[in-house]
mmCIF file of C-alpha atoms in Angstrom:
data_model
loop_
_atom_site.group_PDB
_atom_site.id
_atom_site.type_symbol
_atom_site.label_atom_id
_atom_site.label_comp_id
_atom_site.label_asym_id
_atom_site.label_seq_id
_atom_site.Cartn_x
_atom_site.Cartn_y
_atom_site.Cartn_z
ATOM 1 C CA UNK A 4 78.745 48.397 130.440
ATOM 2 C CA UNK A 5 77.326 44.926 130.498
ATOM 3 C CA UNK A 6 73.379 45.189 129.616
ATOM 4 C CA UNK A 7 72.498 42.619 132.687
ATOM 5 C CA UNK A 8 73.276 44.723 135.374
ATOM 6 C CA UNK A 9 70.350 45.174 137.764
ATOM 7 C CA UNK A 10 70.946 48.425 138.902
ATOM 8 C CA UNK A 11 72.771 51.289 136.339
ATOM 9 C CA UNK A 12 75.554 53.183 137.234
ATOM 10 C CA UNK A 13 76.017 56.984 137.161
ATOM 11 C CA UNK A 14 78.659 56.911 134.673
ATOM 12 C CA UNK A 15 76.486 54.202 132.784
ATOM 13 C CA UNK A 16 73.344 56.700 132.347
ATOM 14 C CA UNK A 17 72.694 58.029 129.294
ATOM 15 C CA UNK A 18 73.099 61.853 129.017
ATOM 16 C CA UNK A 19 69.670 62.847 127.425
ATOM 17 C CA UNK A 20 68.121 60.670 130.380
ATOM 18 C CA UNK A 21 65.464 59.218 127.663
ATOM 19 C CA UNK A 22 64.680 56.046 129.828
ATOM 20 C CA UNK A 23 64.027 58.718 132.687
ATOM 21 C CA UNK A 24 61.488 60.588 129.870
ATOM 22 C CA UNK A 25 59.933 57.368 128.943
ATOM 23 C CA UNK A 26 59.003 56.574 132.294
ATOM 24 C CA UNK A 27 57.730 60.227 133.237
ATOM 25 C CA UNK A 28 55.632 59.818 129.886
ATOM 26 C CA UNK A 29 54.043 56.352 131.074
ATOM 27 C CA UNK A 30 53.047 58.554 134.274
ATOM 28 C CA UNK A 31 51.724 61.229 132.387
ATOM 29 C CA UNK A 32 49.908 58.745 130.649
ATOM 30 C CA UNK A 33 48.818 57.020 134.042
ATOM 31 C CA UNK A 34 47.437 60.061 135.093
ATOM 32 C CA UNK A 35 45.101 61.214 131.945
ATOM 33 C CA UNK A 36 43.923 57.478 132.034
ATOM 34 C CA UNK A 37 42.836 58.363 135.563
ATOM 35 C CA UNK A 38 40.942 61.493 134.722
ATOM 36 C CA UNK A 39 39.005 59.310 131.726
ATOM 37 C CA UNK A 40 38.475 56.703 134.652
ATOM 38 C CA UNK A 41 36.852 58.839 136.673
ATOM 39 C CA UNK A 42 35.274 61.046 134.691
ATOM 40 C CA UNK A 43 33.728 57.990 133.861
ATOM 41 C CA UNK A 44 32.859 56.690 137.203
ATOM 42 C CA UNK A 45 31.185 59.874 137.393
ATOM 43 C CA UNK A 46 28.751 59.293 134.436
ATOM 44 C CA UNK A 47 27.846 55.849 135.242
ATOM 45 C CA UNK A 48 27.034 56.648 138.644
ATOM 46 C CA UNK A 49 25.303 60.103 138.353
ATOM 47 C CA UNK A 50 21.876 60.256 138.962
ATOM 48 C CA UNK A 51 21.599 57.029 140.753
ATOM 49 C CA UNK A 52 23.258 53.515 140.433
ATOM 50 C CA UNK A 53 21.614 51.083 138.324
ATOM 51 C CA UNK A 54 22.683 47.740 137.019
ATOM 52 C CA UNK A 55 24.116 48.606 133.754
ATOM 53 C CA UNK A 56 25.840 51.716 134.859
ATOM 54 C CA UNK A 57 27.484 49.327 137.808
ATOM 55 C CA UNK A 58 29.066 47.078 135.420
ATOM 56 C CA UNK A 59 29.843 50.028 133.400
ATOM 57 C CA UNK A 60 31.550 51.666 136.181
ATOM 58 C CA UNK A 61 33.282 48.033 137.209
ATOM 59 C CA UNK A 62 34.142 47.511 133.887
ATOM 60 C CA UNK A 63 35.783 51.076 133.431
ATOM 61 C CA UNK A 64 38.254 50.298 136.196
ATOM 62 C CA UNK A 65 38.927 47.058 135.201
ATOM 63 C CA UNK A 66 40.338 49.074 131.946
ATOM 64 C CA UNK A 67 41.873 51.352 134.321
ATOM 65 C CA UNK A 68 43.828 48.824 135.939
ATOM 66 C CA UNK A 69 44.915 47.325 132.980
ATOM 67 C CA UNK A 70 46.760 49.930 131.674
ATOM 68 C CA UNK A 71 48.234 50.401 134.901
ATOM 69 C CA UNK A 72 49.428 47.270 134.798
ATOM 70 C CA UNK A 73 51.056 47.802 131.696
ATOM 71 C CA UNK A 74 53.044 51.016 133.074
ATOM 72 C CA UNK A 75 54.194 49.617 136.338
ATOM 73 C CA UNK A 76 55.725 46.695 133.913
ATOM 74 C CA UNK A 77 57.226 48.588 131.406
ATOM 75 C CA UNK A 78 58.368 51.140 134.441
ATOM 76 C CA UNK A 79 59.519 48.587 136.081
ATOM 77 C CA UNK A 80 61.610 46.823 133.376
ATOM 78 C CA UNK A 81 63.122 50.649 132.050
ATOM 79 C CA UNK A 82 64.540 50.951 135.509
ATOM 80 C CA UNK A 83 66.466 47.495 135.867
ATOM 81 C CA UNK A 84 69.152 48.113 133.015
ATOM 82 C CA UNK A 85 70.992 50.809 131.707
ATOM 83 C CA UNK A 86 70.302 50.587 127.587
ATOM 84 C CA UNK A 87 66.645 48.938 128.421
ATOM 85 C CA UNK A 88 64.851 46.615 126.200
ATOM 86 C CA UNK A 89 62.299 47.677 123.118
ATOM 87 C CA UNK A 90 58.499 47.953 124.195
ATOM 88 C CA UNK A 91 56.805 44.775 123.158
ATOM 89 C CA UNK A 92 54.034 45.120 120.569
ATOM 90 C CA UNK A 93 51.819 42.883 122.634
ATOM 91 C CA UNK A 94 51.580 45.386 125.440
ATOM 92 C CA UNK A 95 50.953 48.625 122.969
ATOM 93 C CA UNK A 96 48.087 46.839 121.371
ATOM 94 C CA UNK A 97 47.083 46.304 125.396
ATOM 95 C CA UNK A 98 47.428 49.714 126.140
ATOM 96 C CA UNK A 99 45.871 50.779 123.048
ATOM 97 C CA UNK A 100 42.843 48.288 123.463
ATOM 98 C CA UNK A 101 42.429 49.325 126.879
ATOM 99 C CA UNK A 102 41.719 53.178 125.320
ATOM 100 C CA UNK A 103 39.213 51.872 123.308
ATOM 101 C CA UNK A 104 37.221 49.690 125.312
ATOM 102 C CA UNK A 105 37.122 52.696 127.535
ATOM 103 C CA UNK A 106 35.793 55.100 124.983
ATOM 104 C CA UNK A 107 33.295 52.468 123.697
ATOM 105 C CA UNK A 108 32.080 52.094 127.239
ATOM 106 C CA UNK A 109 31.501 55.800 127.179
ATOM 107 C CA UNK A 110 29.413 55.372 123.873
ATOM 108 C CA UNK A 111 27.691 52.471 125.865
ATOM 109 C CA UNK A 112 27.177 55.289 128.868
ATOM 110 C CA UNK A 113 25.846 58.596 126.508
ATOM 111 C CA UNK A 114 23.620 56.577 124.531
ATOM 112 C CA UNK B 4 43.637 48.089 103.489
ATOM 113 C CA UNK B 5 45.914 45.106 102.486
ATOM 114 C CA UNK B 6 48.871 46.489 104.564
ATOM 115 C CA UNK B 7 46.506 47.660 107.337
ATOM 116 C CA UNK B 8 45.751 44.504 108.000
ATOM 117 C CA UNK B 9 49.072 43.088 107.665
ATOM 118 C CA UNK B 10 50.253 45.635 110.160
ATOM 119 C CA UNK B 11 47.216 44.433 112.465
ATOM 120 C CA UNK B 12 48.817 41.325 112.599
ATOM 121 C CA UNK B 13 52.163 42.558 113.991
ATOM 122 C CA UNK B 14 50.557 44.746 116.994
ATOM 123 C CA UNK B 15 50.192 41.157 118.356
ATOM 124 C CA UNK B 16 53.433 39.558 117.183
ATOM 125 C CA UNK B 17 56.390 40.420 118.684
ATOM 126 C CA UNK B 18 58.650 37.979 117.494
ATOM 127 C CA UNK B 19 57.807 38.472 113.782
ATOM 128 C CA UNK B 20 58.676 42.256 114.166
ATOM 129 C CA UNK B 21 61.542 41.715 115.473
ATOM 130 C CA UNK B 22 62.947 38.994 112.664
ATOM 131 C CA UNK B 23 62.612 41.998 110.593
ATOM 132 C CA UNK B 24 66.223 43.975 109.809
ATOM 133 C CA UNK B 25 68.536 45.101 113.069
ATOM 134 C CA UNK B 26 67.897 46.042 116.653
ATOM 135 C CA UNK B 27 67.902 50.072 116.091
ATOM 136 C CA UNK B 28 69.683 52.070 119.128
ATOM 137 C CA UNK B 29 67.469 51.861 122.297
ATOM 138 C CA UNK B 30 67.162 55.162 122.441
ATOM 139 C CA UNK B 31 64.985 56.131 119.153
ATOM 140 C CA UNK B 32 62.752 53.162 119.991
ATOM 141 C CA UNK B 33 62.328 54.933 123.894
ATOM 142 C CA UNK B 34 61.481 58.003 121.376
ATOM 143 C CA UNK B 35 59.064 56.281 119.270
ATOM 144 C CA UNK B 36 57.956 54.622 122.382
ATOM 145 C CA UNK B 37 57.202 58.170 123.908
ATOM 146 C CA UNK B 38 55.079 59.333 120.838
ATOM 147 C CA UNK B 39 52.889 56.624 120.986
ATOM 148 C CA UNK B 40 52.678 57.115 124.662
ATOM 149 C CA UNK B 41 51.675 61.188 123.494
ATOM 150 C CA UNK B 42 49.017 59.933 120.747
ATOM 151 C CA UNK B 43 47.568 57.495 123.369
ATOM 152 C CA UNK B 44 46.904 60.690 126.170
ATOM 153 C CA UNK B 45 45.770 62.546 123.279
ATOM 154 C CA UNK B 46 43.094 59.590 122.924
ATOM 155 C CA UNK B 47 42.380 59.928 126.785
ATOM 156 C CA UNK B 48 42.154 62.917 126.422
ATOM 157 C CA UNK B 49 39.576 63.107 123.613
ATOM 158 C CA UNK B 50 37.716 60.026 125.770
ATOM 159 C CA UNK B 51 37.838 62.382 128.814
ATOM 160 C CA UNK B 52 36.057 65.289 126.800
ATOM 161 C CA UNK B 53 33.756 62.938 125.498
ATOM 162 C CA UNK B 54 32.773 62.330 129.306
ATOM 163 C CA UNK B 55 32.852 65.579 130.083
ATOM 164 C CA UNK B 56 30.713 67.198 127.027
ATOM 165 C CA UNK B 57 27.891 64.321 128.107
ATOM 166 C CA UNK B 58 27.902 64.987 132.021
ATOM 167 C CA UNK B 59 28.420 69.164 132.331
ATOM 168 C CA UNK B 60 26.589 70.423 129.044
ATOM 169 C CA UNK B 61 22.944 69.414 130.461
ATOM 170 C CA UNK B 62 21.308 72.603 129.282
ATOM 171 C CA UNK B 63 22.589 71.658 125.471
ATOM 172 C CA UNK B 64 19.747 69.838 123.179
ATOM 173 C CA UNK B 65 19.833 65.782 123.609
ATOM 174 C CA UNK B 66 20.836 65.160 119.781
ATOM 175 C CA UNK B 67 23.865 67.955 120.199
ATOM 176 C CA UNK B 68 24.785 66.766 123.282
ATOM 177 C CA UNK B 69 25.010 62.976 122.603
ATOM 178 C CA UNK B 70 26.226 64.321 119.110
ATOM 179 C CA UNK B 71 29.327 66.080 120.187
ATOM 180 C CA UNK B 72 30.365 63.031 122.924
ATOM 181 C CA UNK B 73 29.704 60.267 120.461
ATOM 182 C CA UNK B 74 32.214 61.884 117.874
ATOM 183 C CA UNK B 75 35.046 63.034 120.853
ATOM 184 C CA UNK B 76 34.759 59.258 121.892
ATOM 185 C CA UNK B 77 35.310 58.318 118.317
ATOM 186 C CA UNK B 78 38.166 60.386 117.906
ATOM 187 C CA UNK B 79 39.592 58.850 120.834
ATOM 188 C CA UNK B 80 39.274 55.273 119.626
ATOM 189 C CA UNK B 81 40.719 56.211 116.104
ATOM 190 C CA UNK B 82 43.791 58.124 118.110
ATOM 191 C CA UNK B 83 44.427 54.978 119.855
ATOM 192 C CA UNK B 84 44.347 52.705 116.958
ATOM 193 C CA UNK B 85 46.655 54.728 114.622
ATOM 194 C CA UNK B 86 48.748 55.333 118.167
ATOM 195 C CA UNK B 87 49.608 51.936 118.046
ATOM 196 C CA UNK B 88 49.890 51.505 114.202
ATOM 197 C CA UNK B 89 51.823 53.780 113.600
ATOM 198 C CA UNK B 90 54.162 53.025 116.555
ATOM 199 C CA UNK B 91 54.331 49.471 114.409
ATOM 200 C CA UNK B 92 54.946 50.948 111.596
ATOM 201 C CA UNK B 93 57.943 53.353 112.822
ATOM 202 C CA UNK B 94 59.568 50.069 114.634
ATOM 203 C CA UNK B 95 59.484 47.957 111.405
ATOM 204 C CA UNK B 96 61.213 51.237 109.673
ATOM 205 C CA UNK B 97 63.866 51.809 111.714
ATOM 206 C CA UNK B 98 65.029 47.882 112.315
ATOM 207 C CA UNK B 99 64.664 47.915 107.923
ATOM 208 C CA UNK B 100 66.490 51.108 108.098
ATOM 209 C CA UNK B 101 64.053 52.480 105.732
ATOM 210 C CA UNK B 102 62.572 56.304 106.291
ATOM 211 C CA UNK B 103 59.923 56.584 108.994
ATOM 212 C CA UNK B 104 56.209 56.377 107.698
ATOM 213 C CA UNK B 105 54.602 59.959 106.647
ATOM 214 C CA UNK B 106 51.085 60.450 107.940
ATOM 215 C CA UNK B 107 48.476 62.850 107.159
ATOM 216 C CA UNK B 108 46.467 61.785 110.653
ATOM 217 C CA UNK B 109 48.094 64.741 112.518
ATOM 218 C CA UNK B 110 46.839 67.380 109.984
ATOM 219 C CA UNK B 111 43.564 65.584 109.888
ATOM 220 C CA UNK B 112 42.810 65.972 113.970
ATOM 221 C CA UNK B 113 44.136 69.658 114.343
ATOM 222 C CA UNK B 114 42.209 70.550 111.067
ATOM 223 C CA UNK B 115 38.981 68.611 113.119
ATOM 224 C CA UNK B 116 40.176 70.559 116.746
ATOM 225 C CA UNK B 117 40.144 73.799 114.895
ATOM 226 C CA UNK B 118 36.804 73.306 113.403
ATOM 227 C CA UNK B 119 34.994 72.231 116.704
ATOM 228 C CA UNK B 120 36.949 75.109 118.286
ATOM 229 C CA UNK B 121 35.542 77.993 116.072
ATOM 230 C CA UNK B 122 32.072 75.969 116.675
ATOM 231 C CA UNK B 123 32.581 76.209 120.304
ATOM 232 C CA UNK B 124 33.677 80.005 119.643
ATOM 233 C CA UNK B 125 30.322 80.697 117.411
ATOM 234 C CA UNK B 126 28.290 78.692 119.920
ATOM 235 C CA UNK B 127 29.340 80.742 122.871
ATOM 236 C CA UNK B 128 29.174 84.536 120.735
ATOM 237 C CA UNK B 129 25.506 83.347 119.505
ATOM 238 C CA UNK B 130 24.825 82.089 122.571
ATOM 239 C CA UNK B 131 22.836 78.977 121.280
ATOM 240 C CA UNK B 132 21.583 76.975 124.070
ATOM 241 C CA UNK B 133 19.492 74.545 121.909
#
């Protein structure tokens, strides 16, 4: 079981499939930061676009697609070996920073 | 507030986390991986309500209304930031070897979900509509 093979083998997989989970969990995640996006979209642009709720509504998916970007990486690095490689803190703080900017652009949007 | 800052420092640095102690099995960092993944839809999910609460309550009294989103939003952005903390803090304990991290955040959220749920429960039997 050499850890730099590309693609894992059946017999290589682990039996409680937890990179399978992990990825299914980034997707879950995916999809509730899509409901926040546009649930978002929805308050900036309700009732007319202005400037600021433009930006806030650019700005929103710009967040959006970060954390996107973070899943298809981490997705995409969980599939290429069999025993994959720990998350790095860098992208957690990402993922987690993208949450926030999100919900203070909601403060931004209510107020 | 010492240590919380100390652990600030290691959301952004991976290499000093991981000079700490021994490479645990991948599979209970995949698990620690996957609770901060839960904590951080819990935060969406929070961020969503706070959305929601702003754009389909319009009948509710501004202050209420702005009120109730402002503090879902909060709870959001505190869920995230202890998501990721305490994701730190669990990695750092199981390269040591030392016992995970006890938290009294959990207790503190369902305590504050239970308390805006009987709110919602009195607001709806009163039928307040500000």
């Amino acid at each position: 079981m050499s850890p730099q093979e590309r693609v894992p083998r059946d017999s290589d997989r682990d039996p409680g499939l937890q990179p399978e989970r992990t990825r299914l969990a980034w997707r879950r995640t995916t999809l509730s930061a899509t409901v926040a996006a546009v649930l978002a979209v929805r308050a900036a642009l309700h009732g007319g676009a202005s400037a600021p709720g433009i930006v806030a509504c650019a700005l929103c998916c710009a967040l959006w697609l970060g954390l996107l970007t973070v899943a298809h990486r981490r997705i995409r690095t969980l599939a290429a070996r069999a025993s994959p490689t720990p998350f790095p803190p860098r992208h957690a703080t990402a993922a987690a920073l993208c949450t926030v900017a999100m919900a203070v652009c909601g403060a931004a949007l209510v107020l | 507030m010492i240590e919380f800052v100390r652990n600030v420092r290691l959301w952004f640095a991976p290499a000093e986390i991981r000079q700490d102690g021994r490479t645990p099995d991948y599979r209970f960092s995949l698990a620690n991986e996957r609770t901060f993944l839960a904590w951080l839809r819990t935060a969406l999910a929070l961020i969503g309500g706070g959305f929601a609460v702003d754009q389909f309550l319009p009948d509710l009294r501004w202050g209420w209304r702005v009120g109730l989103a402002l503090a879902l939003l909060a709870a959001g952005v505190l869920c995230s930031l202890r998501a990721v903390n305490h994701w730190v803090r669990c990695e750092r304990a199981m390269r040591r070897g030392e016992d995970l991290p006890v938290s009294r955040f959990p207790a503190v959220l369902s305590l504050v979900v239970a308390v805006v749920a009987l709110a919602m429960v009195l607001v709806v039997l009163v039928g307040w509509e500000g």
